[in-house]
Amino acid sequence: MKRSTLYLASVTLLPSVISAAAIPEGNPLNGTLAKRGGEVNYLAGCSRFVSSTSEQYPASYMAWYSNVDNSLNQQKPDSLSSEYRDWSAGGTWLTWEGRQHDIYFPGSGVTVQTHIDADASSRDFMAWAGWVQRTSDWRVFQCYK
């Protein structure tokens, strides 16, 4: 089974509150980053603005890039997940840490499950934070803050 890497980082396509990225070819669970490049995913908590109504609301997404360099150059993602909100908390952002979420990409039909550690937000930058697994092929992406 191939394992991949996930980073917590900021997404520039929308104002971001918290996010994470997955870079492939990482080490096993709780490993350290082995290489950069390849595909990358970002978990994002964003503030959405609806210009027609001037309404602003929180929303969570996962953005997928086939090449990490494209994400670093502020290009649009190759695929964006459905929009998610935590309605049990009044419609705010998802809490990624300590909760499993099934995130769906409507453009490809792919679903991934997030497994971010409950204390991930308190860890040092670049520290291991958990993992995400794509359900279609069970590929694992390592998570780093």
Short mmCIF file of N, CA and C in Angstrom, two decimals:
data_model
loop_
_atom_site.label_atom_id
_atom_site.label_comp_id
_atom_site.label_asym_id
_atom_site.label_seq_id
_atom_site.Cartn_x
_atom_site.Cartn_y
_atom_site.Cartn_z
N MET A 1 0.84 -1.17 0.00
CA MET A 1 0.00 0.00 0.00
C MET A 1 0.89 1.24 0.00
N LYS A 2 0.62 2.15 -0.92
CA LYS A 2 1.36 3.41 -0.93
C LYS A 2 0.82 4.30 0.18
N ARG A 3 1.70 5.01 0.84
CA ARG A 3 1.30 5.96 1.85
C ARG A 3 1.70 7.35 1.38
N SER A 4 0.96 8.35 1.80
CA SER A 4 1.20 9.71 1.36
C SER A 4 1.21 10.65 2.55
N THR A 5 1.50 11.90 2.30
CA THR A 5 1.72 12.88 3.36
C THR A 5 0.67 13.97 3.34
N LEU A 6 0.31 14.48 4.51
CA LEU A 6 -0.68 15.55 4.64
C LEU A 6 -0.12 16.65 5.51
N TYR A 7 -0.23 17.91 5.06
CA TYR A 7 0.25 19.08 5.79
C TYR A 7 -0.89 19.94 6.26
N LEU A 8 -0.78 20.54 7.43
CA LEU A 8 -1.68 21.62 7.84
C LEU A 8 -1.02 22.90 7.35
N ALA A 9 -1.73 23.64 6.52
CA ALA A 9 -1.17 24.85 5.93
C ALA A 9 -2.31 25.78 5.55
N SER A 10 -2.01 26.89 4.95
CA SER A 10 -3.02 27.87 4.58
C SER A 10 -3.37 27.74 3.11
N VAL A 11 -4.64 27.90 2.78
CA VAL A 11 -5.11 27.86 1.40
C VAL A 11 -5.40 29.28 0.96
N THR A 12 -4.92 29.66 -0.21
CA THR A 12 -5.10 31.03 -0.66
C THR A 12 -6.30 31.22 -1.57
N LEU A 13 -6.98 30.13 -2.01
CA LEU A 13 -8.10 30.32 -2.89
C LEU A 13 -9.27 30.98 -2.18
N LEU A 14 -9.40 30.81 -0.88
CA LEU A 14 -10.41 31.46 -0.06
C LEU A 14 -9.74 31.83 1.26
N PRO A 15 -10.23 32.86 1.97
CA PRO A 15 -9.64 33.15 3.28
C PRO A 15 -9.73 31.90 4.16
N SER A 16 -8.63 31.52 4.73
CA SER A 16 -8.55 30.25 5.43
C SER A 16 -8.38 30.41 6.93
N VAL A 17 -9.02 29.55 7.68
CA VAL A 17 -8.88 29.55 9.13
C VAL A 17 -7.94 28.42 9.55
N ILE A 18 -8.17 27.22 9.05
CA ILE A 18 -7.29 26.09 9.33
C ILE A 18 -7.29 25.20 8.10
N SER A 19 -6.18 24.57 7.85
CA SER A 19 -6.14 23.68 6.70
C SER A 19 -5.07 22.63 6.87
N ALA A 20 -5.09 21.67 5.98
CA ALA A 20 -4.10 20.61 5.98
C ALA A 20 -3.86 20.18 4.56
N ALA A 21 -2.70 19.65 4.29
CA ALA A 21 -2.37 19.22 2.93
C ALA A 21 -1.79 17.83 2.95
N ALA A 22 -2.01 17.09 1.89
CA ALA A 22 -1.49 15.73 1.78
C ALA A 22 -0.51 15.66 0.63
N ILE A 23 0.68 15.18 0.90
CA ILE A 23 1.71 15.00 -0.12
C ILE A 23 2.07 13.53 -0.13
N PRO A 24 2.06 12.88 -1.30
CA PRO A 24 2.26 11.44 -1.36
C PRO A 24 3.68 11.01 -1.07
N GLU A 25 3.84 9.70 -0.95
CA GLU A 25 5.13 9.04 -0.75
C GLU A 25 5.75 9.36 0.60
N GLY A 26 4.94 9.54 1.61
CA GLY A 26 5.45 9.76 2.96
C GLY A 26 5.78 8.45 3.64
N ASN A 27 6.19 8.53 4.89
CA ASN A 27 6.49 7.36 5.68
C ASN A 27 5.23 6.82 6.33
N PRO A 28 5.29 5.68 7.03
CA PRO A 28 4.12 5.11 7.68
C PRO A 28 3.51 6.06 8.71
N LEU A 29 2.33 5.66 9.24
CA LEU A 29 1.65 6.48 10.23
C LEU A 29 2.62 6.96 11.30
N ASN A 30 2.46 8.22 11.66
CA ASN A 30 3.31 8.88 12.65
C ASN A 30 4.76 8.99 12.19
N GLY A 31 4.99 8.94 10.89
CA GLY A 31 6.34 9.08 10.34
C GLY A 31 6.67 10.53 10.08
N THR A 32 7.81 10.78 9.51
CA THR A 32 8.20 12.13 9.15
C THR A 32 8.16 12.28 7.64
N LEU A 33 8.11 13.49 7.17
CA LEU A 33 8.01 13.75 5.74
C LEU A 33 9.23 13.20 5.01
N ALA A 34 8.98 12.41 3.97
CA ALA A 34 10.06 11.78 3.24
C ALA A 34 10.42 12.53 1.97
N LYS A 35 9.43 13.17 1.32
CA LYS A 35 9.74 13.89 0.09
C LYS A 35 8.65 14.89 -0.21
N ARG A 36 8.97 15.87 -1.02
CA ARG A 36 7.99 16.85 -1.47
C ARG A 36 7.68 16.58 -2.92
N GLY A 37 6.60 17.11 -3.38
CA GLY A 37 6.20 16.94 -4.76
C GLY A 37 5.02 16.01 -4.88
N GLY A 38 4.53 15.84 -6.09
CA GLY A 38 3.37 15.00 -6.30
C GLY A 38 2.10 15.70 -5.87
N GLU A 39 1.05 14.90 -5.68
CA GLU A 39 -0.24 15.50 -5.35
C GLU A 39 -0.27 16.01 -3.92
N VAL A 40 -1.20 16.94 -3.68
CA VAL A 40 -1.34 17.53 -2.36
C VAL A 40 -2.81 17.88 -2.13
N ASN A 41 -3.28 17.70 -0.90
CA ASN A 41 -4.63 18.07 -0.49
C ASN A 41 -4.55 19.06 0.66
N TYR A 42 -5.45 20.03 0.67
CA TYR A 42 -5.53 21.00 1.77
C TYR A 42 -6.90 20.90 2.42
N LEU A 43 -6.93 20.78 3.74
CA LEU A 43 -8.17 20.90 4.50
C LEU A 43 -8.30 22.37 4.86
N ALA A 44 -9.46 22.95 4.59
CA ALA A 44 -9.59 24.40 4.79
C ALA A 44 -10.89 24.77 5.48
N GLY A 45 -10.77 25.69 6.42
CA GLY A 45 -11.93 26.36 7.01
C GLY A 45 -11.94 27.77 6.45
N CYS A 46 -12.95 28.12 5.68
CA CYS A 46 -12.96 29.38 4.93
C CYS A 46 -14.14 30.26 5.32
N SER A 47 -14.01 31.53 5.06
CA SER A 47 -15.12 32.48 5.18
C SER A 47 -15.62 32.74 3.77
N ARG A 48 -16.86 32.36 3.50
CA ARG A 48 -17.45 32.55 2.17
C ARG A 48 -18.23 33.85 2.14
N PHE A 49 -18.17 34.55 1.04
CA PHE A 49 -18.90 35.80 0.86
C PHE A 49 -19.82 35.65 -0.34
N VAL A 50 -21.10 35.92 -0.14
CA VAL A 50 -22.08 35.88 -1.22
C VAL A 50 -22.34 37.31 -1.65
N SER A 51 -21.81 37.70 -2.80
CA SER A 51 -21.86 39.10 -3.23
C SER A 51 -23.29 39.59 -3.46
N SER A 52 -24.18 38.72 -3.93
CA SER A 52 -25.54 39.16 -4.24
C SER A 52 -26.34 39.54 -2.99
N THR A 53 -25.98 38.95 -1.84
CA THR A 53 -26.69 39.24 -0.59
C THR A 53 -25.79 39.90 0.46
N SER A 54 -24.51 40.03 0.17
CA SER A 54 -23.51 40.53 1.11
C SER A 54 -23.43 39.69 2.37
N GLU A 55 -23.85 38.44 2.27
CA GLU A 55 -23.80 37.50 3.40
C GLU A 55 -22.41 36.84 3.46
N GLN A 56 -21.91 36.68 4.67
CA GLN A 56 -20.66 35.96 4.88
C GLN A 56 -20.95 34.80 5.83
N TYR A 57 -20.39 33.62 5.52
CA TYR A 57 -20.62 32.47 6.38
C TYR A 57 -19.41 31.55 6.34
N PRO A 58 -19.24 30.71 7.39
CA PRO A 58 -18.11 29.78 7.44
C PRO A 58 -18.41 28.52 6.62
N ALA A 59 -17.38 27.96 6.00
CA ALA A 59 -17.51 26.71 5.24
C ALA A 59 -16.18 25.98 5.22
N SER A 60 -16.23 24.66 5.20
CA SER A 60 -15.02 23.84 5.16
C SER A 60 -14.95 23.09 3.84
N TYR A 61 -13.72 22.92 3.35
CA TYR A 61 -13.46 22.25 2.07
C TYR A 61 -12.18 21.44 2.16
N MET A 62 -12.00 20.58 1.16
CA MET A 62 -10.70 19.97 0.89
C MET A 62 -10.39 20.30 -0.57
N ALA A 63 -9.20 20.82 -0.82
CA ALA A 63 -8.76 21.16 -2.18
C ALA A 63 -7.66 20.20 -2.59
N TRP A 64 -7.76 19.62 -3.81
CA TRP A 64 -6.77 18.66 -4.31
C TRP A 64 -6.02 19.26 -5.49
N TYR A 65 -4.70 19.15 -5.43
CA TYR A 65 -3.81 19.55 -6.53
C TYR A 65 -3.05 18.31 -6.99
N SER A 66 -2.96 18.11 -8.29
CA SER A 66 -2.19 16.98 -8.81
C SER A 66 -0.69 17.21 -8.63
N ASN A 67 -0.29 18.48 -8.43
CA ASN A 67 1.12 18.82 -8.26
C ASN A 67 1.23 19.89 -7.17
N VAL A 68 1.99 19.60 -6.13
CA VAL A 68 2.14 20.53 -5.00
C VAL A 68 2.65 21.89 -5.45
N ASP A 69 3.48 21.94 -6.48
CA ASP A 69 4.01 23.21 -6.96
C ASP A 69 2.90 24.16 -7.41
N ASN A 70 1.81 23.60 -7.97
CA ASN A 70 0.69 24.44 -8.39
C ASN A 70 0.02 25.10 -7.20
N SER A 71 -0.05 24.40 -6.08
CA SER A 71 -0.66 24.99 -4.89
C SER A 71 0.22 26.09 -4.31
N LEU A 72 1.51 25.93 -4.43
CA LEU A 72 2.44 26.93 -3.91
C LEU A 72 2.47 28.17 -4.80
N ASN A 73 2.04 28.05 -6.05
CA ASN A 73 1.99 29.17 -6.98
C ASN A 73 0.62 29.83 -7.02
N GLN A 74 -0.23 29.53 -6.04
CA GLN A 74 -1.56 30.12 -5.88
C GLN A 74 -2.49 29.84 -7.06
N GLN A 75 -2.34 28.69 -7.71
CA GLN A 75 -3.25 28.31 -8.77
C GLN A 75 -4.50 27.69 -8.15
N LYS A 76 -5.59 27.66 -8.91
CA LYS A 76 -6.81 27.01 -8.45
C LYS A 76 -6.57 25.51 -8.33
N PRO A 77 -7.25 24.85 -7.38
CA PRO A 77 -7.06 23.40 -7.24
C PRO A 77 -7.61 22.65 -8.45
N ASP A 78 -7.08 21.44 -8.66
CA ASP A 78 -7.58 20.58 -9.72
C ASP A 78 -8.98 20.05 -9.39
N SER A 79 -9.27 19.91 -8.09
CA SER A 79 -10.58 19.45 -7.66
C SER A 79 -10.88 20.04 -6.28
N LEU A 80 -12.13 20.43 -6.08
CA LEU A 80 -12.56 21.00 -4.80
C LEU A 80 -13.71 20.16 -4.27
N SER A 81 -13.65 19.85 -2.97
CA SER A 81 -14.71 19.04 -2.36
C SER A 81 -16.01 19.81 -2.29
N SER A 82 -17.04 19.11 -1.90
CA SER A 82 -18.31 19.77 -1.56
C SER A 82 -18.07 20.69 -0.37
N GLU A 83 -19.00 21.60 -0.17
CA GLU A 83 -18.92 22.52 0.97
C GLU A 83 -19.49 21.82 2.20
N TYR A 84 -18.81 21.98 3.34
CA TYR A 84 -19.27 21.37 4.60
C TYR A 84 -19.37 22.41 5.69
N ARG A 85 -20.40 22.26 6.54
CA ARG A 85 -20.58 23.10 7.72
C ARG A 85 -21.01 22.21 8.88
N ASP A 86 -20.62 22.57 10.08
CA ASP A 86 -20.99 21.81 11.28
C ASP A 86 -22.30 22.38 11.82
N TRP A 87 -23.40 21.79 11.40
CA TRP A 87 -24.72 22.29 11.79
C TRP A 87 -25.02 22.01 13.26
N SER A 88 -24.34 21.03 13.86
CA SER A 88 -24.54 20.76 15.30
C SER A 88 -23.94 21.89 16.15
N ALA A 89 -23.08 22.71 15.54
CA ALA A 89 -22.46 23.85 16.23
C ALA A 89 -22.94 25.17 15.62
N GLY A 90 -24.13 25.18 15.06
CA GLY A 90 -24.69 26.42 14.52
C GLY A 90 -24.27 26.75 13.10
N GLY A 91 -23.73 25.80 12.37
CA GLY A 91 -23.35 26.04 10.97
C GLY A 91 -21.96 26.60 10.78
N THR A 92 -21.07 26.35 11.72
CA THR A 92 -19.71 26.87 11.64
C THR A 92 -18.81 25.88 10.88
N TRP A 93 -17.51 26.15 10.88
CA TRP A 93 -16.54 25.28 10.22
C TRP A 93 -16.53 23.90 10.85
N LEU A 94 -16.09 22.91 10.07
CA LEU A 94 -15.87 21.58 10.64
C LEU A 94 -14.71 21.65 11.61
N THR A 95 -14.77 20.86 12.65
CA THR A 95 -13.61 20.67 13.51
C THR A 95 -12.90 19.45 12.96
N TRP A 96 -11.74 19.67 12.36
CA TRP A 96 -10.99 18.57 11.75
C TRP A 96 -10.35 17.70 12.82
N GLU A 97 -9.88 18.34 13.91
CA GLU A 97 -9.12 17.63 14.93
C GLU A 97 -10.03 16.76 15.79
N GLY A 98 -9.65 15.48 15.93
CA GLY A 98 -10.35 14.57 16.82
C GLY A 98 -11.66 14.03 16.29
N ARG A 99 -12.00 14.34 15.05
CA ARG A 99 -13.26 13.86 14.47
C ARG A 99 -13.01 13.31 13.08
N GLN A 100 -13.67 12.21 12.76
CA GLN A 100 -13.58 11.67 11.41
C GLN A 100 -14.64 12.32 10.54
N HIS A 101 -14.25 12.72 9.33
CA HIS A 101 -15.19 13.28 8.36
C HIS A 101 -15.01 12.55 7.05
N ASP A 102 -16.11 12.30 6.36
CA ASP A 102 -16.08 11.77 5.00
C ASP A 102 -16.28 12.95 4.07
N ILE A 103 -15.25 13.29 3.28
CA ILE A 103 -15.25 14.45 2.41
C ILE A 103 -15.39 13.98 0.96
N TYR A 104 -16.39 14.51 0.27
CA TYR A 104 -16.73 14.08 -1.09
C TYR A 104 -16.30 15.12 -2.12
N PHE A 105 -15.70 14.62 -3.21
CA PHE A 105 -15.31 15.46 -4.35
C PHE A 105 -16.30 15.19 -5.49
N PRO A 106 -17.24 16.10 -5.75
CA PRO A 106 -18.27 15.83 -6.76
C PRO A 106 -17.72 15.71 -8.18
N GLY A 107 -16.62 16.37 -8.48
CA GLY A 107 -16.06 16.31 -9.83
C GLY A 107 -15.51 14.95 -10.21
N SER A 108 -15.04 14.19 -9.22
CA SER A 108 -14.43 12.88 -9.49
C SER A 108 -15.18 11.73 -8.84
N GLY A 109 -16.09 12.04 -7.92
CA GLY A 109 -16.80 10.98 -7.21
C GLY A 109 -15.99 10.35 -6.10
N VAL A 110 -14.83 10.92 -5.76
CA VAL A 110 -13.93 10.38 -4.74
C VAL A 110 -14.37 10.87 -3.35
N THR A 111 -14.25 9.98 -2.36
CA THR A 111 -14.49 10.33 -0.97
C THR A 111 -13.23 10.01 -0.18
N VAL A 112 -12.87 10.89 0.74
CA VAL A 112 -11.75 10.63 1.66
C VAL A 112 -12.24 10.75 3.09
N GLN A 113 -11.61 9.98 3.98
CA GLN A 113 -11.91 10.05 5.41
C GLN A 113 -10.75 10.74 6.10
N THR A 114 -11.07 11.73 6.95
CA THR A 114 -10.04 12.43 7.69
C THR A 114 -9.89 11.84 9.09
N HIS A 115 -8.65 11.77 9.56
CA HIS A 115 -8.32 11.26 10.90
C HIS A 115 -7.23 12.15 11.49
N ILE A 116 -7.59 13.39 11.84
CA ILE A 116 -6.64 14.35 12.38
C ILE A 116 -6.66 14.22 13.91
N ASP A 117 -5.50 14.10 14.53
CA ASP A 117 -5.42 13.94 15.98
C ASP A 117 -6.07 15.11 16.72
N ALA A 118 -6.66 14.81 17.87
CA ALA A 118 -7.39 15.81 18.64
C ALA A 118 -6.52 16.99 19.06
N ASP A 119 -5.23 16.76 19.30
CA ASP A 119 -4.34 17.84 19.75
C ASP A 119 -3.46 18.39 18.62
N ALA A 120 -3.83 18.13 17.38
CA ALA A 120 -2.99 18.52 16.24
C ALA A 120 -2.74 20.02 16.17
N SER A 121 -3.74 20.83 16.51
CA SER A 121 -3.56 22.28 16.39
C SER A 121 -2.54 22.83 17.39
N SER A 122 -2.26 22.10 18.46
CA SER A 122 -1.29 22.57 19.45
C SER A 122 0.14 22.11 19.15
N ARG A 123 0.31 21.30 18.12
CA ARG A 123 1.64 20.79 17.78
C ARG A 123 2.46 21.81 17.01
N ASP A 124 3.77 21.60 17.01
CA ASP A 124 4.68 22.49 16.30
C ASP A 124 4.44 22.42 14.79
N PHE A 125 4.80 23.50 14.10
CA PHE A 125 4.72 23.54 12.66
C PHE A 125 5.54 22.39 12.07
N MET A 126 4.99 21.69 11.10
CA MET A 126 5.59 20.54 10.42
C MET A 126 5.53 19.26 11.25
N ALA A 127 4.90 19.28 12.42
CA ALA A 127 4.76 18.06 13.23
C ALA A 127 3.67 17.18 12.64
N TRP A 128 3.81 15.86 12.82
CA TRP A 128 2.82 14.91 12.35
C TRP A 128 1.50 15.19 13.06
N ALA A 129 0.37 15.15 12.32
CA ALA A 129 -0.92 15.53 12.90
C ALA A 129 -2.03 14.50 12.71
N GLY A 130 -1.79 13.45 11.93
CA GLY A 130 -2.81 12.45 11.69
C GLY A 130 -2.71 11.91 10.27
N TRP A 131 -3.86 11.48 9.72
CA TRP A 131 -3.85 10.90 8.38
C TRP A 131 -5.22 11.03 7.74
N VAL A 132 -5.23 10.89 6.41
CA VAL A 132 -6.45 10.90 5.61
C VAL A 132 -6.38 9.70 4.69
N GLN A 133 -7.52 9.05 4.46
CA GLN A 133 -7.53 7.87 3.60
C GLN A 133 -8.59 8.02 2.52
N ARG A 134 -8.15 7.80 1.27
CA ARG A 134 -9.07 7.83 0.14
C ARG A 134 -9.81 6.49 0.11
N THR A 135 -11.14 6.51 0.06
CA THR A 135 -11.91 5.27 0.18
C THR A 135 -11.96 4.45 -1.10
N SER A 136 -11.69 5.04 -2.26
CA SER A 136 -11.76 4.30 -3.51
C SER A 136 -10.62 3.29 -3.65
N ASP A 137 -9.43 3.64 -3.17
CA ASP A 137 -8.28 2.72 -3.28
C ASP A 137 -7.55 2.54 -1.95
N TRP A 138 -8.08 3.12 -0.88
CA TRP A 138 -7.55 3.03 0.48
C TRP A 138 -6.16 3.62 0.62
N ARG A 139 -5.80 4.52 -0.29
CA ARG A 139 -4.52 5.20 -0.21
C ARG A 139 -4.49 6.11 1.01
N VAL A 140 -3.39 6.09 1.75
CA VAL A 140 -3.24 6.87 2.98
C VAL A 140 -2.37 8.09 2.72
N PHE A 141 -2.80 9.24 3.24
CA PHE A 141 -2.05 10.48 3.17
C PHE A 141 -1.68 10.88 4.60
N GLN A 142 -0.41 11.10 4.86
CA GLN A 142 0.04 11.53 6.17
C GLN A 142 -0.29 13.00 6.38
N CYS A 143 -0.57 13.38 7.61
CA CYS A 143 -0.99 14.75 7.93
C CYS A 143 0.08 15.46 8.76
N TYR A 144 0.44 16.64 8.33
CA TYR A 144 1.42 17.47 9.04
C TYR A 144 0.85 18.87 9.22
N LYS A 145 1.17 19.48 10.34
CA LYS A 145 0.69 20.84 10.62
C LYS A 145 1.49 21.83 9.80
#
